[in-house]
PDB file of C-alpha atoms in Angstrom:
ATOM      1  CA  MET A 152     -33.752   3.821  11.882  1.00 44.00           C
ATOM      2  CA  SER A 153     -31.090   1.227  11.136  1.00 42.00           C
ATOM      3  CA  ASN A 154     -29.691   3.443   8.376  1.00 43.00           C
ATOM      4  CA  GLN A 155     -29.446   6.361  10.843  1.00 44.00           C
ATOM      5  CA  ARG A 156     -27.456   4.240  13.306  1.00 41.00           C
ATOM      6  CA  THR A 157     -25.089   3.196  10.524  1.00 38.00           C
ATOM      7  CA  GLN A 158     -24.572   6.831   9.500  1.00 41.00           C
ATOM      8  CA  ASN A 159     -23.848   7.819  13.106  1.00 40.00           C
ATOM      9  CA  ARG A 160     -21.364   4.962  13.465  1.00 40.00           C
ATOM     10  CA  VAL A 161     -19.567   5.961  10.249  1.00 38.00           C
ATOM     11  CA  ARG A 162     -19.517   9.584  11.309  1.00 38.00           C
ATOM     12  CA  SER A 163     -17.964   8.685  14.661  1.00 39.00           C
ATOM     13  CA  THR A 164     -15.117   6.718  13.082  1.00 40.00           C
ATOM     14  CA  THR A 165     -14.285   9.345  10.472  1.00 42.00           C
ATOM     15  CA  ALA A 166     -14.456  12.442  12.671  1.00 47.00           C
ATOM     16  CA  PRO A 167     -12.890  14.920  12.572  1.00 57.00           C
ATOM     17  CA  GLY A 168     -13.080  15.588   8.884  1.00 61.00           C
ATOM     18  CA  GLY A 169     -14.682  13.329   6.359  1.00 70.00           C
ATOM     19  CA  ILE A 170     -11.791  11.081   5.327  1.00 88.00           C
ATOM     20  CA  PRO A 171     -11.649   7.793   7.249  1.00 92.00           C
ATOM     21  CA  TRP A 172      -8.193   6.822   8.365  1.00 95.00           C
ATOM     22  CA  ASP A 173      -7.327   3.148   8.211  1.00 96.00           C
ATOM     23  CA  LYS A 174      -4.303   0.872   8.092  1.00 96.00           C
ATOM     24  CA  GLU A 175      -3.564   1.799   4.485  1.00 96.00           C
ATOM     25  CA  PHE A 176      -3.894   5.503   5.250  1.00 96.00           C
ATOM     26  CA  LEU A 177      -1.343   5.196   8.071  1.00 97.00           C
ATOM     27  CA  ARG A 178       1.010   3.377   5.729  1.00 97.00           C
ATOM     28  CA  LYS A 179       0.530   5.863   2.882  1.00 97.00           C
ATOM     29  CA  TYR A 180       1.122   8.936   5.072  1.00 97.00           C
ATOM     30  CA  ARG A 181       3.613   7.396   7.484  1.00 98.00           C
ATOM     31  CA  VAL A 182       6.399   9.861   6.663  1.00 98.00           C
ATOM     32  CA  GLU A 183       4.111  12.883   6.988  1.00 97.00           C
ATOM     33  CA  LEU A 184       2.781  11.641  10.322  1.00 98.00           C
ATOM     34  CA  ARG A 185       6.266  10.807  11.584  1.00 97.00           C
ATOM     35  CA  ASP A 186       7.700  14.170  10.560  1.00 97.00           C
ATOM     36  CA  GLY A 187       4.650  16.175  11.633  1.00 96.00           C
ATOM     37  CA  MET A 188       4.575  15.090  15.265  1.00 97.00           C
ATOM     38  CA  THR A 189       6.784  16.752  17.863  1.00 96.00           C
ATOM     39  CA  PRO A 190       7.882  15.002  21.078  1.00 96.00           C
ATOM     40  CA  ILE A 191       5.248  16.972  23.004  1.00 96.00           C
ATOM     41  CA  THR A 192       2.572  16.090  20.445  1.00 97.00           C
ATOM     42  CA  LEU A 193       3.452  12.411  20.766  1.00 98.00           C
ATOM     43  CA  LYS A 194       3.116  12.506  24.562  1.00 97.00           C
ATOM     44  CA  LEU A 195      -0.212  14.366  24.381  1.00 98.00           C
ATOM     45  CA  VAL A 196      -1.568  11.919  21.795  1.00 98.00           C
ATOM     46  CA  LEU A 197      -0.449   8.981  23.938  1.00 98.00           C
ATOM     47  CA  ASP A 198      -2.213  10.534  26.954  1.00 98.00           C
ATOM     48  CA  LYS A 199      -5.430  10.767  24.948  1.00 98.00           C
ATOM     49  CA  LEU A 200      -5.078   7.225  23.607  1.00 98.00           C
ATOM     50  CA  MET A 201      -4.586   5.991  27.170  1.00 98.00           C
ATOM     51  CA  ALA A 202      -7.692   7.921  28.271  1.00 97.00           C
ATOM     52  CA  PHE A 203      -9.647   6.391  25.358  1.00 96.00           C
ATOM     53  CA  LYS A 204      -8.351   2.970  26.545  1.00 97.00           C
ATOM     54  CA  VAL A 205      -6.834   2.354  23.110  1.00 98.00           C
ATOM     55  CA  LEU A 206      -3.395   1.525  24.501  1.00 98.00           C
ATOM     56  CA  THR A 207      -2.353  -0.548  27.476  1.00 97.00           C
ATOM     57  CA  ASP A 208       0.348   0.554  29.907  1.00 97.00           C
ATOM     58  CA  GLU A 209       2.668  -2.005  28.339  1.00 97.00           C
ATOM     59  CA  GLU A 210       2.073  -0.644  24.834  1.00 98.00           C
ATOM     60  CA  GLU A 211       2.674   2.918  25.966  1.00 97.00           C
ATOM     61  CA  ASP A 212       5.878   1.785  27.663  1.00 97.00           C
ATOM     62  CA  LEU A 213       6.995   0.000  24.486  1.00 96.00           C
ATOM     63  CA  ILE A 214       6.308   3.091  22.367  1.00 97.00           C
ATOM     64  CA  LEU A 215       8.212   5.418  24.682  1.00 96.00           C
ATOM     65  CA  ASN A 216      11.100   3.190  25.726  1.00 96.00           C
ATOM     66  CA  ASP A 217      11.754   0.901  22.771  1.00 93.00           C
ATOM     67  CA  GLY A 218      12.580   3.745  20.410  1.00 86.00           C
ATOM     68  CA  LYS A 219      15.646   5.890  20.913  1.00 93.00           C
ATOM     69  CA  THR A 220      14.524   8.824  18.792  1.00 97.00           C
ATOM     70  CA  ARG A 221      11.226  10.678  18.421  1.00 97.00           C
ATOM     71  CA  LYS A 222      10.836   9.165  14.962  1.00 97.00           C
ATOM     72  CA  ASP A 223      11.373   5.642  16.348  1.00 97.00           C
ATOM     73  CA  LYS A 224       8.690   6.242  18.986  1.00 98.00           C
ATOM     74  CA  ILE A 225       6.218   7.488  16.392  1.00 98.00           C
ATOM     75  CA  ARG A 226       7.020   4.492  14.193  1.00 98.00           C
ATOM     76  CA  ASN A 227       6.270   2.226  17.166  1.00 97.00           C
ATOM     77  CA  LEU A 228       2.890   3.922  17.642  1.00 98.00           C
ATOM     78  CA  LEU A 229       2.052   3.693  13.938  1.00 98.00           C
ATOM     79  CA  ASP A 230       3.019  -0.003  13.969  1.00 97.00           C
ATOM     80  CA  ILE A 231       0.794  -0.793  16.970  1.00 98.00           C
ATOM     81  CA  LEU A 232      -2.349   1.100  15.935  1.00 98.00           C
ATOM     82  CA  PRO A 233      -3.464  -1.149  13.032  1.00 97.00           C
ATOM     83  CA  SER A 234      -3.461  -4.206  15.302  1.00 97.00           C
ATOM     84  CA  LYS A 235      -5.853  -2.376  17.646  1.00 97.00           C
ATOM     85  CA  GLY A 236      -8.559  -2.042  14.988  1.00 95.00           C
ATOM     86  CA  GLN A 237     -10.318   0.662  13.024  1.00 95.00           C
ATOM     87  CA  GLY A 238     -11.703   2.342  16.147  1.00 96.00           C
ATOM     88  CA  ALA A 239      -8.190   2.843  17.508  1.00 97.00           C
ATOM     89  CA  ILE A 240      -7.084   4.511  14.292  1.00 97.00           C
ATOM     90  CA  ALA A 241     -10.137   6.794  14.369  1.00 96.00           C
ATOM     91  CA  ARG A 242      -9.346   7.727  17.979  1.00 97.00           C
ATOM     92  CA  PHE A 243      -5.733   8.432  16.989  1.00 98.00           C
ATOM     93  CA  LYS A 244      -6.982  10.847  14.337  1.00 97.00           C
ATOM     94  CA  THR A 245      -9.280  12.511  16.874  1.00 96.00           C
ATOM     95  CA  ALA A 246      -6.489  12.771  19.448  1.00 97.00           C
ATOM     96  CA  LEU A 247      -4.056  14.210  16.920  1.00 97.00           C
ATOM     97  CA  ALA A 248      -6.614  16.792  15.801  1.00 96.00           C
ATOM     98  CA  GLN A 249      -7.235  17.890  19.400  1.00 96.00           C
ATOM     99  CA  VAL A 250      -3.775  18.222  20.955  1.00 96.00           C
ATOM    100  CA  ASP A 251      -2.569  21.440  19.323  1.00 95.00           C
ATOM    101  CA  GLU A 252      -3.022  23.669  16.285  1.00 96.00           C
ATOM    102  CA  PRO A 253      -0.094  22.303  14.225  1.00 96.00           C
ATOM    103  CA  SER A 254      -1.374  18.747  14.722  1.00 96.00           C
ATOM    104  CA  SER A 255      -4.904  19.795  13.852  1.00 95.00           C
ATOM    105  CA  GLN A 256      -3.542  21.356  10.682  1.00 96.00           C
ATOM    106  CA  LEU A 257      -1.623  18.149   9.922  1.00 96.00           C
ATOM    107  CA  VAL A 258      -4.886  16.179  10.120  1.00 96.00           C
ATOM    108  CA  LYS A 259      -6.604  18.669   7.800  1.00 95.00           C
ATOM    109  CA  ASN A 260      -3.699  18.599   5.334  1.00 96.00           C
ATOM    110  CA  LEU A 261      -3.611  14.792   5.215  1.00 96.00           C
ATOM    111  CA  ASP A 262      -7.378  14.652   4.728  1.00 95.00           C
ATOM    112  CA  ALA A 263      -7.098  17.184   1.889  1.00 94.00           C
ATOM    113  CA  MET A 264      -4.258  15.235   0.266  1.00 94.00           C
ATOM    114  CA  GLU A 265      -6.255  12.013   0.472  1.00 93.00           C
ATOM    115  CA  ALA A 266      -9.411  13.682  -0.869  1.00 92.00           C
ATOM    116  CA  GLU A 267      -7.447  15.053  -3.807  1.00 90.00           C
ATOM    117  CA  THR A 268      -5.892  11.650  -4.492  1.00 85.00           C
ATOM    118  CA  SER A 269      -9.255   9.889  -4.412  1.00 78.00           C
ATOM    119  CA  LEU A 270     -10.718  12.342  -6.937  1.00 76.00           C
ATOM    120  CA  ARG A 271      -8.169  11.359  -9.565  1.00 63.00           C
TER     121      ARG A 271
END
């Protein structure tokens, strides 16, 4: 039974897809994430992260108001997420996969790139 709980926990932090995202993943694919998110995508992801209680009001305010450009705002988000823990990064992946089709495709593409890299 303990093994089943562990499998469920792992599954919940890697969903969607099978590649777990972590601090190193965010660093490795920072440019792709930054360039792949539109202003609308960013706002929708932030809404989901607020609903998941990943971000505080102050953190959301910092992300949106501290950066002048869309890329600055995404950088702010990517800088904050690792300090929030592995669960926050998993919820970011889930949120990104759910907001729209291009973002869902971005998640799939990054997972595929990482899977290919790890096979080498």
